Coordinates of C-alpha atoms in Angstrom, one line a residue:
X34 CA 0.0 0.0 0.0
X35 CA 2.8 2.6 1.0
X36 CA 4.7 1.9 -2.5
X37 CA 0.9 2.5 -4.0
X38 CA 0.9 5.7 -3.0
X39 CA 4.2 6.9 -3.7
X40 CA 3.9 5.7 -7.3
X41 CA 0.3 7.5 -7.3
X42 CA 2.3 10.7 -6.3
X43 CA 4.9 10.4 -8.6
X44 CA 2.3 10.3 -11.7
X45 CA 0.2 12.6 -10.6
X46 CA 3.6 15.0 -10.0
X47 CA 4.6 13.7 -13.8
X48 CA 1.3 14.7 -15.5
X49 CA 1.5 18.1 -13.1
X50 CA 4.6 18.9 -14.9
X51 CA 3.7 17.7 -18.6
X52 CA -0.1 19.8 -18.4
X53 CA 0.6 23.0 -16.7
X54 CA -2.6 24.3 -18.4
X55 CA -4.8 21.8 -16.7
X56 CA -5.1 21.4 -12.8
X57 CA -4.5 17.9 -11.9
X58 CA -6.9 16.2 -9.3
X59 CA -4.7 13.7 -7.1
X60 CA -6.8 10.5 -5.6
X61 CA -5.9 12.2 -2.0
X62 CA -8.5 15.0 -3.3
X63 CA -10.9 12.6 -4.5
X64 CA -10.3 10.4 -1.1
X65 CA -10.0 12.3 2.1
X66 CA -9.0 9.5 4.4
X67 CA -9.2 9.9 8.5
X68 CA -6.7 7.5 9.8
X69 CA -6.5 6.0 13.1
X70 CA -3.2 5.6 14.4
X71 CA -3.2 2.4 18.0
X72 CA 0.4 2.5 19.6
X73 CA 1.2 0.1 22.0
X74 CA 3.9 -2.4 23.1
X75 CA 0.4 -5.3 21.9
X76 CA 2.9 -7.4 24.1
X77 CA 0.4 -9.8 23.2
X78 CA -2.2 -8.4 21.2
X79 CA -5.3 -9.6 22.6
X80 CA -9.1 -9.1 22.4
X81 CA -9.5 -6.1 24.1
X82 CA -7.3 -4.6 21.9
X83 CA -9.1 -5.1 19.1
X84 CA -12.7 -4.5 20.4
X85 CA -11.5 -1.1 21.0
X86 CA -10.1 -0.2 17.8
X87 CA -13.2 -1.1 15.9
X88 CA -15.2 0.9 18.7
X89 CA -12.7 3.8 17.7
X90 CA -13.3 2.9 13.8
X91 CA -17.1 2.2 14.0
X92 CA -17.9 5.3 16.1
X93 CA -15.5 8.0 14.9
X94 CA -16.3 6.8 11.5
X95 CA -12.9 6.5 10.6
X96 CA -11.4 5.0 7.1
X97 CA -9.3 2.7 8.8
X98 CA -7.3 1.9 11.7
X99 CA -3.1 1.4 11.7
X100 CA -1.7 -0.7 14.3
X101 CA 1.6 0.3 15.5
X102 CA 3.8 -1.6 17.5
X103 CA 6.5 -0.1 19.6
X104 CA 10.4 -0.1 19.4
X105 CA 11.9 0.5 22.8
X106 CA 9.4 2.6 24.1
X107 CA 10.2 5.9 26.9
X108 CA 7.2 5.6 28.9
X109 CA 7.5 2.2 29.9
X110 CA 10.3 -0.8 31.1
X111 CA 11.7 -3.7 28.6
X112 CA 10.5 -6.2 31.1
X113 CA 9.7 -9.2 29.2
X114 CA 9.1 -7.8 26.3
X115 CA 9.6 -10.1 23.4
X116 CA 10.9 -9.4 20.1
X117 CA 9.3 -6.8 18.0
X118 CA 8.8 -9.3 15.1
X119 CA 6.9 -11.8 17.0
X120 CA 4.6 -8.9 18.2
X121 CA 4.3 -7.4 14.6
X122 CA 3.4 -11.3 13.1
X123 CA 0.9 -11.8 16.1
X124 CA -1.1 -8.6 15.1
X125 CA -1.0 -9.0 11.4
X126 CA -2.2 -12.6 11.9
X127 CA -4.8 -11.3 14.6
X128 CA -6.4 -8.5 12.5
X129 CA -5.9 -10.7 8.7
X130 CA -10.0 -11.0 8.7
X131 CA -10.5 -7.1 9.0
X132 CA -10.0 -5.0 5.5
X133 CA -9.9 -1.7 7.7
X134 CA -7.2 -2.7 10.2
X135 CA -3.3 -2.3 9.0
X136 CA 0.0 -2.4 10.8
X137 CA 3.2 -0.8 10.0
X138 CA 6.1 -1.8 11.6
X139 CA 7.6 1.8 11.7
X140 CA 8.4 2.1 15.2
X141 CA 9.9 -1.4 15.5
X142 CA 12.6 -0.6 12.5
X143 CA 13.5 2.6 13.5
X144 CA 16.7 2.6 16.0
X145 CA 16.2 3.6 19.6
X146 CA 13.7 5.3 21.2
X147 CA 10.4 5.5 19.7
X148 CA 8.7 9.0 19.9
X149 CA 5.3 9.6 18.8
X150 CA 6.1 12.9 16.9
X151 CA 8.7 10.7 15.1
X152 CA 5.9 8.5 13.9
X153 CA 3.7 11.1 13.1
X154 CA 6.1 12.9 11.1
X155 CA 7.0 9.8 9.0
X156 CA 3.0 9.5 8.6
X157 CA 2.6 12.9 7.4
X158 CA 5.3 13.3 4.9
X159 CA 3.7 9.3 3.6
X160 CA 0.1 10.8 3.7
X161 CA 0.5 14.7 3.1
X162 CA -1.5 17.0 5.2
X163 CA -4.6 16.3 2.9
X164 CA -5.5 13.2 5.3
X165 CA -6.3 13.6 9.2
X166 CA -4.4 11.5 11.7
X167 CA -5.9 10.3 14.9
X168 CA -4.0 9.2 17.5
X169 CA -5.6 6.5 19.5
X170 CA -5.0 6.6 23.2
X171 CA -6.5 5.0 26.9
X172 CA -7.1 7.8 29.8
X173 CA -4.3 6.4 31.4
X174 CA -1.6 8.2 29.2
X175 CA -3.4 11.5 29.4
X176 CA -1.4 11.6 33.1
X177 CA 2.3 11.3 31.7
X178 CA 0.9 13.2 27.7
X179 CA 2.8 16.6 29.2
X180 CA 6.2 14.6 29.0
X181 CA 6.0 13.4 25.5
X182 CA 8.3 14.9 23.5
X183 CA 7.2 18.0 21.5
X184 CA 3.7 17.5 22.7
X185 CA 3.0 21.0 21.4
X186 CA 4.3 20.3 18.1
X187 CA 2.6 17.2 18.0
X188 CA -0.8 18.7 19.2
X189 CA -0.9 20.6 16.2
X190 CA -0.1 18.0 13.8
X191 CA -2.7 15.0 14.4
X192 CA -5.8 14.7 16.6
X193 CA -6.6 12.6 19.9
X194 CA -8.8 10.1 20.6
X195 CA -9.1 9.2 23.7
X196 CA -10.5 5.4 24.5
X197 CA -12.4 5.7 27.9
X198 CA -12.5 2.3 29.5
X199 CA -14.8 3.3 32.1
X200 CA -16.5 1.0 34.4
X201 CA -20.4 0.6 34.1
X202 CA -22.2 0.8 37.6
X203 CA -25.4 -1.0 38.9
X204 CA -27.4 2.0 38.5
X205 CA -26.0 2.8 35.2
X206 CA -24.9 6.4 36.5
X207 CA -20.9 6.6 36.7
X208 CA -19.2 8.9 39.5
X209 CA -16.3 9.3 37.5
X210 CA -14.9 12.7 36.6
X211 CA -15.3 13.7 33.4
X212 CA -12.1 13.3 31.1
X213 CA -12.4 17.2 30.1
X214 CA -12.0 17.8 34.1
X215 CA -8.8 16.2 34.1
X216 CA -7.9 17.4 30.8
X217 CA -8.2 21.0 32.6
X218 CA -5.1 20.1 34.6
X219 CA -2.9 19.8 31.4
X220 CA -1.4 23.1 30.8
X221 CA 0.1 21.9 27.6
X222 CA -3.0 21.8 25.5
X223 CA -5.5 24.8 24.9
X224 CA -9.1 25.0 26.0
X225 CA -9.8 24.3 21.7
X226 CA -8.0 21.2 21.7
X227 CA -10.0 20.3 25.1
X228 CA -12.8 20.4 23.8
X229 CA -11.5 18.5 20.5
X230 CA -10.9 16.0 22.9
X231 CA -13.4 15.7 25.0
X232 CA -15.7 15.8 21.3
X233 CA -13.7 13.0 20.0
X234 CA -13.5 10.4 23.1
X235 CA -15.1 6.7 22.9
X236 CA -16.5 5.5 25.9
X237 CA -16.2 1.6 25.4
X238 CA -16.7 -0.6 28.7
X239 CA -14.6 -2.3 30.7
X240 CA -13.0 -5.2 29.4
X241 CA -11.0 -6.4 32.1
X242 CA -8.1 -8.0 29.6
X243 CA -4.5 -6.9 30.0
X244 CA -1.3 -8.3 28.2
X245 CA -0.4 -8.6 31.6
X246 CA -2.8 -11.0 32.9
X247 CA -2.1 -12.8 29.6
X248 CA 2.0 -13.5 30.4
X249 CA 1.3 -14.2 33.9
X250 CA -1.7 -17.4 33.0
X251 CA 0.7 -18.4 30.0
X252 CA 3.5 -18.6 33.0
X253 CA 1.1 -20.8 35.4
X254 CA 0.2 -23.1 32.5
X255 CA -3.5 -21.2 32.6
X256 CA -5.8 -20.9 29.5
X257 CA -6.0 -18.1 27.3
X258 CA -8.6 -19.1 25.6
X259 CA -11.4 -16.4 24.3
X260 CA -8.6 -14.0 25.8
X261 CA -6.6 -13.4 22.5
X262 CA -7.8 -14.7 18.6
X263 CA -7.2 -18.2 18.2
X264 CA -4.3 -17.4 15.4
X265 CA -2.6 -15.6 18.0
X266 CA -2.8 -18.3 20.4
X267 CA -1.7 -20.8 18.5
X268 CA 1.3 -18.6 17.6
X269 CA 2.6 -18.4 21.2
X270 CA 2.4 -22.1 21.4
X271 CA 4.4 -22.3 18.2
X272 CA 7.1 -20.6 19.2
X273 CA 7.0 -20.8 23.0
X274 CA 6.5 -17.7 23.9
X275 CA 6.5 -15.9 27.2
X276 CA 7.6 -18.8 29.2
X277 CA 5.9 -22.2 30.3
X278 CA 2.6 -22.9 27.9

C-alpha cells in the first residue's frame, strides 16, 4: 500500500509537470482519508485490543485503523518484552479478517527510542497534510501526555482520541470525573484542543483484559482461551512464547 501511493504521487507530480494548463486532481482530493493511528507495546495483542479499535473505527467513522507496534518505548520498562517481530506477526495474523485494520512496523525498525512525533512525522510526509491522523490513546496516558516529546508540536499536527474504559455501575450512572476535568489540569494543551478531545472520546466498557494478565496465565500453565484470537494463540504455542505454555 505505501509503494501505491508513492507511485500515485509520482504520476500525478509527472502529469502536473507535462499539463501545466490543466489542474491535476490527485486520488488524495478525490479520497479524504481519517486514519486511526493504535500504539502500544500489543505485548500480546489480545481481544480487548481489538474490540477497542473497531469501537474507535465504528464510532468516529474512521477509514481505517493502523496498528503500530512499539520499538523500545520511553514511557515504559523492557520487562519481558519479546521481540518486535513476534509482536508485529501476532497482530497482522490477529487483524488478517478485517479489510480496515493495518499495521506498519515503523516504530519497530527505526533505531532507539520511539517517539510519537517521530511516527507522526513519518505519517505525514507518507500521507501529506490532505489526510487527518488520529492518535488513538486510553485515559491512562493523558497523566504522563505533558512529558512526551514535543507534545506542542505534535498537538498541532494530528488529533486525539481518547479510548475511555470506564466501568459501568449498577445504576447505570458513573461517578467518575469527566475526562475534560482532568484534561483542565494539562497546561500543555488549549481549551480548543479540550474540547476537541473531550468531542472526539469513545467510551467503550470495561474489558477487564490486560497483556499482563495474559503472560502471567501463559506462566502458570492457565488458558487463554477467548482472551486473545485463536491465530494468536496458536502462535505463542508455536514458538514458545512468554515462558511455560
Amino acid at each position: 500500500f505505501v509503494y501505491i501511493m508513492q507511485f500515485l504521487n509520482i504520476i500525478v507530480s509527472i502529469l502536473a509537470t507535462k499539463s501545466p494548463r490543466y489542474k491535476v486532481i490527485s486520488w488524495q482530493d478525490i479520497y479524504k482519508m481519517d486514519i486511526g493511528i493504535f500504539g502500544g507495546s500489543f505485548n500480546p495483542i489480545h481481544i480487548g485490543h481489538l474490540i477497542a479499535a473497531e469501537e474507535v473505527f465504528q464510532q468516529r467513522g474512521l477509514s481505517k485503523v493502523i496498528f503500530m507496534p512499539t520499538g523500545i518505548s520511553p514511557h515504559k520498562e523492557l520487562g519481558d518484552l519479546i521481540d518486535s517481530s513476534h509482536r508485529y506477526q501476532m497482530i497482522k495474523s490477529a487483524i488478517n479478517d478485517n479489510k480496515h485494520f493495518e499495521v506498519y512496523d515503523l516504530e519497530i525498525k527505526r533505531s532507539g527510542i520511539s517517539y510519537t512525533i517521530d511516527t507522526i512525522r513519518v505519517l505525514r510526509e507518507l500521507y501529506g497534510e490532505e489526510h487527518n491522523l488520529y492518535l488513538i490513546m486510553g485515559t491512562d496516558m493523558i497523566n504522563e501526555i505533558s512529558t512526551w516529546k514535543d507534545i506542542n508540536t505534535l498537538s498541532g499536527m494530528c488529533h486525539f482520541i481518547v479510548v475511555n474504559r470506564s466501568p459501568i455501575p449498577a445504576n447505570g450512572i458513573s461517578k467518575s470525573p469527566s475526562l475534560e476535568c482532568g484534561l483542565r489540569g494539562i497546561k500543555v494543551f488549549s481549551d480548543e484542543k479540550i474540547a476537541e478531545i473531550e468531542r472526539l472520546k469513545v467510551t467503550i466498557p470495561t474489558i477487564g483484559i490486560s497483556s499482563t494478565e495474559i503472560r502471567d496465565r501463559l506462566r502458570s500453565g492457565r488458558s487463554i482461551r477467548y482472551l486473545v484470537p485463536q491465530c494468536v494463540e496458536d502462535y505463542i504455542r508455536t514458538y514458545n512464547l512468554y515462558g511455560r505454555c
